[in-house]
PDB file of C-alpha atoms and ligand atoms in Angstrom:
ATOM      1  CA  UNK A   1    -128.033  23.093 -41.731  1.00 86.00           C
ATOM      2  CA  UNK A   2    -127.591  26.986 -42.088  1.00 94.00           C
ATOM      3  CA  UNK A   3    -130.444  29.697 -41.071  1.00 97.00           C
ATOM      4  CA  UNK A   4    -132.740  31.305 -43.264  1.00 97.00           C
ATOM      5  CA  UNK A   5    -130.626  34.819 -42.670  1.00 98.00           C
ATOM      6  CA  UNK A   6    -127.509  33.692 -43.265  1.00 98.00           C
ATOM      7  CA  UNK A   7    -128.710  31.646 -46.280  1.00 98.00           C
ATOM      8  CA  UNK A   8    -130.199  34.659 -47.425  1.00 98.00           C
ATOM      9  CA  UNK A   9    -126.535  36.589 -46.687  1.00 98.00           C
ATOM     10  CA  UNK A  10    -125.154  34.466 -48.820  1.00 98.00           C
ATOM     11  CA  UNK A  11    -126.558  34.502 -51.905  1.00 98.00           C
ATOM     12  CA  UNK A  12    -126.156  37.773 -51.477  1.00 98.00           C
ATOM     13  CA  UNK A  13    -122.956  37.168 -51.525  1.00 98.00           C
ATOM     14  CA  UNK A  14    -122.456  35.487 -54.650  1.00 98.00           C
ATOM     15  CA  UNK A  15    -124.357  37.904 -56.426  1.00 98.00           C
ATOM     16  CA  UNK A  16    -121.666  40.275 -55.134  1.00 98.00           C
ATOM     17  CA  UNK A  17    -119.037  37.797 -56.274  1.00 98.00           C
ATOM     18  CA  UNK A  18    -120.613  37.639 -59.946  1.00 98.00           C
ATOM     19  CA  UNK A  19    -120.582  41.505 -59.799  1.00 98.00           C
ATOM     20  CA  UNK A  20    -116.732  41.671 -58.988  1.00 98.00           C
ATOM     21  CA  UNK A  21    -115.851  39.117 -61.923  1.00 98.00           C
ATOM     22  CA  UNK A  22    -118.387  41.600 -63.789  1.00 98.00           C
ATOM     23  CA  UNK A  23    -117.049  45.044 -62.660  1.00 98.00           C
ATOM     24  CA  UNK A  24    -113.597  43.307 -63.908  1.00 98.00           C
ATOM     25  CA  UNK A  25    -113.964  41.718 -67.303  1.00 98.00           C
ATOM     26  CA  UNK A  26    -115.534  45.437 -67.878  1.00 99.00           C
ATOM     27  CA  UNK A  27    -111.921  46.467 -66.446  1.00 98.00           C
ATOM     28  CA  UNK A  28    -110.315  44.530 -68.762  1.00 98.00           C
ATOM     29  CA  UNK A  29    -112.155  45.228 -72.211  1.00 98.00           C
ATOM     30  CA  UNK A  30    -111.784  48.506 -70.658  1.00 98.00           C
ATOM     31  CA  UNK A  31    -107.433  48.074 -70.537  1.00 98.00           C
ATOM     32  CA  UNK A  32    -107.571  46.025 -73.702  1.00 98.00           C
ATOM     33  CA  UNK A  33    -109.441  49.113 -75.713  1.00 98.00           C
ATOM     34  CA  UNK A  34    -106.312  51.885 -74.388  1.00 97.00           C
ATOM     35  CA  UNK A  35    -104.003  49.335 -75.637  1.00 97.00           C
ATOM     36  CA  UNK A  36    -102.740  48.033 -71.837  1.00 97.00           C
ATOM     37  CA  UNK A  37    -102.739  44.588 -72.637  1.00 98.00           C
ATOM     38  CA  UNK A  38    -100.921  43.557 -69.864  1.00 98.00           C
ATOM     39  CA  UNK A  39    -103.589  45.361 -67.152  1.00 98.00           C
ATOM     40  CA  UNK A  40    -106.128  43.688 -69.634  1.00 98.00           C
ATOM     41  CA  UNK A  41    -104.925  40.393 -68.737  1.00 98.00           C
ATOM     42  CA  UNK A  42    -104.419  40.966 -65.195  1.00 98.00           C
ATOM     43  CA  UNK A  43    -108.387  42.131 -65.297  1.00 98.00           C
ATOM     44  CA  UNK A  44    -108.989  39.000 -66.914  1.00 98.00           C
ATOM     45  CA  UNK A  45    -107.694  36.792 -64.392  1.00 98.00           C
ATOM     46  CA  UNK A  46    -109.404  38.590 -61.179  1.00 98.00           C
ATOM     47  CA  UNK A  47    -112.770  38.434 -63.351  1.00 98.00           C
ATOM     48  CA  UNK A  48    -112.193  34.664 -62.900  1.00 98.00           C
ATOM     49  CA  UNK A  49    -110.854  34.644 -59.418  1.00 98.00           C
ATOM     50  CA  UNK A  50    -114.548  36.131 -58.199  1.00 98.00           C
ATOM     51  CA  UNK A  51    -116.295  33.518 -60.133  1.00 98.00           C
ATOM     52  CA  UNK A  52    -114.395  31.317 -57.839  1.00 98.00           C
ATOM     53  CA  UNK A  53    -115.645  33.066 -54.984  1.00 98.00           C
ATOM     54  CA  UNK A  54    -119.020  33.172 -56.015  1.00 98.00           C
ATOM     55  CA  UNK A  55    -118.725  28.907 -56.881  1.00 98.00           C
ATOM     56  CA  UNK A  56    -116.862  28.917 -53.526  1.00 98.00           C
ATOM     57  CA  UNK A  57    -120.054  30.348 -51.804  1.00 98.00           C
ATOM     58  CA  UNK A  58    -122.431  28.536 -54.003  1.00 98.00           C
ATOM     59  CA  UNK A  59    -121.357  25.306 -53.021  1.00 98.00           C
ATOM     60  CA  UNK A  60    -121.015  25.954 -49.160  1.00 98.00           C
ATOM     61  CA  UNK A  61    -124.601  26.997 -49.610  1.00 98.00           C
ATOM     62  CA  UNK A  62    -125.974  23.954 -50.964  1.00 97.00           C
ATOM     63  CA  UNK A  63    -123.529  22.018 -48.512  1.00 98.00           C
ATOM     64  CA  UNK A  64    -125.258  23.201 -45.695  1.00 97.00           C
ATOM     65  CA  UNK A  65    -128.662  22.242 -46.915  1.00 96.00           C
ATOM     66  CA  UNK A  66    -129.106  25.902 -48.448  1.00 97.00           C
ATOM     67  CA  UNK A  67    -130.633  26.789 -51.862  1.00 98.00           C
ATOM     68  CA  UNK A  68    -128.924  28.705 -54.205  1.00 98.00           C
ATOM     69  CA  UNK A  69    -130.601  31.411 -55.752  1.00 98.00           C
ATOM     70  CA  UNK A  70    -129.476  33.651 -58.266  1.00 98.00           C
ATOM     71  CA  UNK A  71    -130.697  37.026 -58.905  1.00 98.00           C
ATOM     72  CA  UNK A  72    -129.516  40.181 -61.641  1.00 98.00           C
ATOM     73  CA  UNK A  73    -126.814  41.100 -62.267  1.00 98.00           C
ATOM     74  CA  UNK A  74    -126.261  45.056 -62.327  1.00 98.00           C
ATOM     75  CA  UNK A  75    -124.639  46.759 -65.285  1.00 98.00           C
ATOM     76  CA  UNK A  76    -121.046  47.213 -64.932  1.00 98.00           C
ATOM     77  CA  UNK A  77    -118.879  51.230 -65.180  1.00 98.00           C
ATOM     78  CA  UNK A  78    -117.105  50.863 -69.007  1.00 98.00           C
ATOM     79  CA  UNK A  79    -115.332  54.140 -68.756  1.00 98.00           C
ATOM     80  CA  UNK A  80    -113.028  55.076 -66.745  1.00 98.00           C
ATOM     81  CA  UNK A  81    -110.653  58.456 -67.634  1.00 98.00           C
ATOM     82  CA  UNK A  82    -107.067  56.284 -66.891  1.00 97.00           C
ATOM     83  CA  UNK A  83    -105.698  52.896 -65.590  1.00 98.00           C
ATOM     84  CA  UNK A  84    -104.946  54.612 -62.713  1.00 98.00           C
ATOM     85  CA  UNK A  85    -108.347  55.492 -62.209  1.00 98.00           C
ATOM     86  CA  UNK A  86    -109.605  52.011 -62.690  1.00 98.00           C
ATOM     87  CA  UNK A  87    -107.856  50.331 -59.917  1.00 98.00           C
ATOM     88  CA  UNK A  88    -108.149  53.147 -57.566  1.00 98.00           C
ATOM     89  CA  UNK A  89    -111.644  51.957 -57.957  1.00 98.00           C
ATOM     90  CA  UNK A  90    -110.477  48.389 -57.939  1.00 98.00           C
ATOM     91  CA  UNK A  91    -109.565  49.004 -54.629  1.00 98.00           C
ATOM     92  CA  UNK A  92    -112.083  50.659 -53.157  1.00 98.00           C
ATOM     93  CA  UNK A  93    -114.102  47.487 -54.545  1.00 98.00           C
ATOM     94  CA  UNK A  94    -112.416  45.616 -52.612  1.00 98.00           C
ATOM     95  CA  UNK A  95    -112.107  47.802 -49.699  1.00 98.00           C
ATOM     96  CA  UNK A  96    -116.329  46.923 -50.234  1.00 98.00           C
ATOM     97  CA  UNK A  97    -115.852  43.560 -49.975  1.00 98.00           C
ATOM     98  CA  UNK A  98    -114.112  43.052 -46.941  1.00 98.00           C
ATOM     99  CA  UNK A  99    -116.722  44.990 -45.003  1.00 98.00           C
ATOM    100  CA  UNK A 100    -119.279  42.528 -46.841  1.00 98.00           C
ATOM    101  CA  UNK A 101    -117.227  39.450 -45.319  1.00 98.00           C
ATOM    102  CA  UNK A 102    -116.966  40.944 -42.290  1.00 98.00           C
ATOM    103  CA  UNK A 103    -121.224  41.823 -41.944  1.00 98.00           C
ATOM    104  CA  UNK A 104    -121.323  38.369 -42.943  1.00 98.00           C
ATOM    105  CA  UNK A 105    -118.538  36.839 -40.140  1.00 98.00           C
ATOM    106  CA  UNK A 106    -120.939  38.686 -37.570  1.00 98.00           C
ATOM    107  CA  UNK A 107    -123.967  37.331 -38.072  1.00 98.00           C
ATOM    108  CA  UNK A 108    -121.693  33.949 -38.486  1.00 98.00           C
ATOM    109  CA  UNK A 109    -120.808  34.531 -34.900  1.00 98.00           C
ATOM    110  CA  UNK A 110    -123.825  35.570 -33.614  1.00 98.00           C
ATOM    111  CA  UNK A 111    -125.555  33.190 -34.212  1.00 98.00           C
ATOM    112  CA  UNK A 112    -122.384  30.844 -32.910  1.00 98.00           C
ATOM    113  CA  UNK A 113    -122.624  29.361 -36.621  1.00 98.00           C
ATOM    114  CA  UNK A 114    -118.689  27.715 -36.165  1.00 98.00           C
ATOM    115  CA  UNK A 115    -118.787  26.171 -39.461  1.00 98.00           C
ATOM    116  CA  UNK A 116    -119.997  29.254 -40.887  1.00 98.00           C
ATOM    117  CA  UNK A 117    -117.386  30.676 -39.093  1.00 98.00           C
ATOM    118  CA  UNK A 118    -114.416  28.513 -40.420  1.00 98.00           C
ATOM    119  CA  UNK A 119    -115.458  29.234 -44.254  1.00 98.00           C
ATOM    120  CA  UNK A 120    -115.396  32.863 -43.843  1.00 98.00           C
ATOM    121  CA  UNK A 121    -111.703  32.413 -42.431  1.00 98.00           C
ATOM    122  CA  UNK A 122    -110.529  31.655 -45.805  1.00 98.00           C
ATOM    123  CA  UNK A 123    -112.285  35.303 -47.218  1.00 98.00           C
ATOM    124  CA  UNK A 124    -110.905  37.312 -44.185  1.00 98.00           C
ATOM    125  CA  UNK A 125    -107.537  35.784 -45.728  1.00 98.00           C
ATOM    126  CA  UNK A 126    -108.245  36.200 -49.421  1.00 98.00           C
ATOM    127  CA  UNK A 127    -109.654  40.052 -48.739  1.00 98.00           C
ATOM    128  CA  UNK A 128    -106.039  41.446 -47.039  1.00 98.00           C
ATOM    129  CA  UNK A 129    -104.437  40.150 -50.113  1.00 97.00           C
ATOM    130  CA  UNK A 130    -107.166  41.501 -52.277  1.00 97.00           C
ATOM    131  CA  UNK A 131    -107.197  44.456 -51.287  1.00 98.00           C
ATOM    132  CA  UNK A 132    -103.141  44.545 -50.952  1.00 98.00           C
ATOM    133  CA  UNK A 133    -102.825  43.615 -54.591  1.00 98.00           C
ATOM    134  CA  UNK A 134    -105.393  46.488 -55.908  1.00 98.00           C
ATOM    135  CA  UNK A 135    -103.290  49.579 -54.108  1.00 98.00           C
ATOM    136  CA  UNK A 136    -100.159  48.347 -54.817  1.00 98.00           C
ATOM    137  CA  UNK A 137    -100.346  48.295 -58.568  1.00 98.00           C
ATOM    138  CA  UNK A 138    -102.922  51.942 -57.850  1.00 98.00           C
ATOM    139  CA  UNK A 139     -99.929  53.740 -56.152  1.00 98.00           C
ATOM    140  CA  UNK A 140     -97.683  52.138 -58.484  1.00 97.00           C
ATOM    141  CA  UNK A 141     -99.626  53.347 -61.482  1.00 97.00           C
ATOM    142  CA  UNK A 142    -100.240  56.631 -59.223  1.00 97.00           C
ATOM    143  CA  UNK A 143     -96.071  57.519 -59.110  1.00 96.00           C
ATOM    144  CA  UNK A 144     -95.694  57.582 -62.475  1.00 96.00           C
ATOM    145  CA  UNK A 145     -99.006  59.105 -63.932  1.00 92.00           C
ATOM    146  CA  UNK A 146     -98.128  61.447 -67.010  1.00 82.00           C
ATOM    147  CA  UNK A 147     -94.529  59.417 -67.496  1.00 91.00           C
ATOM    148  CA  UNK A 148     -95.762  57.024 -70.480  1.00 91.00           C
ATOM    149  CA  UNK A 149     -92.593  54.992 -70.498  1.00 94.00           C
ATOM    150  CA  UNK A 150     -93.395  54.522 -66.810  1.00 95.00           C
ATOM    151  CA  UNK A 151     -96.884  53.038 -67.515  1.00 96.00           C
ATOM    152  CA  UNK A 152     -95.704  50.518 -69.755  1.00 96.00           C
ATOM    153  CA  UNK A 153     -93.077  48.892 -67.892  1.00 96.00           C
ATOM    154  CA  UNK A 154     -96.251  48.877 -65.340  1.00 97.00           C
ATOM    155  CA  UNK A 155     -98.772  47.525 -68.046  1.00 97.00           C
ATOM    156  CA  UNK A 156     -95.782  44.236 -69.258  1.00 97.00           C
ATOM    157  CA  UNK A 157     -95.418  43.783 -65.174  1.00 97.00           C
ATOM    158  CA  UNK A 158     -99.258  43.146 -64.621  1.00 98.00           C
ATOM    159  CA  UNK A 159     -98.938  40.762 -67.816  1.00 97.00           C
ATOM    160  CA  UNK A 160     -96.201  38.446 -65.829  1.00 95.00           C
ATOM    161  CA  UNK A 161     -99.634  37.746 -63.766  1.00 88.00           C
ATOM    162  CA  UNK A 162     -99.783  33.907 -63.137  1.00 79.00           C
TER     163      UNK A 162
HETATM  164 FE1  OFO B 201    -111.895  40.952 -55.112  1.00 86.61          FE
HETATM  165  O1  OFO B 201    -112.870  38.928 -53.699  1.00 86.61           O
HETATM  166 FE2  OFO B 201    -114.151  38.586 -54.191  1.00 86.61          FE
HETATM  167  O2  OFO B 201    -115.118  39.625 -54.367  1.00 86.61           O
END
């Protein structure tokens, strides 16, 4: 059985993952609105992945005898000045999520909840990838900046995400 404190924090993490999904879907819509269709596809996939993260927490909480309690998802930002700015914020958001995962791990360690630590390890590894991928795209966009040809090349590359 999971502790009440961890149950509360895992419920908050479900909300944070759902918000991540909502934020990336909003970035997808923004990308589509400026004809960056590859980026729109990339963000849609990312939004889908975040839903999967939320469901991982959902199922885990149930498995451990906790109760899933859903709360309101905050409205995401809708406009960015450039695609570069959107990816910069995606990277910053991932760093914020890493901080949340680390706090969850701190709690699991403090409570000597070994099962929760093992579960959270997947997210610790996943965050390394999430930060690396958003940072790499942000860096590329920063490099091409006002060069339209470069921007289209990055967009085409983003459309390859399987
Ligand atoms: Fe982007 O990793 Fe979940 O939130």
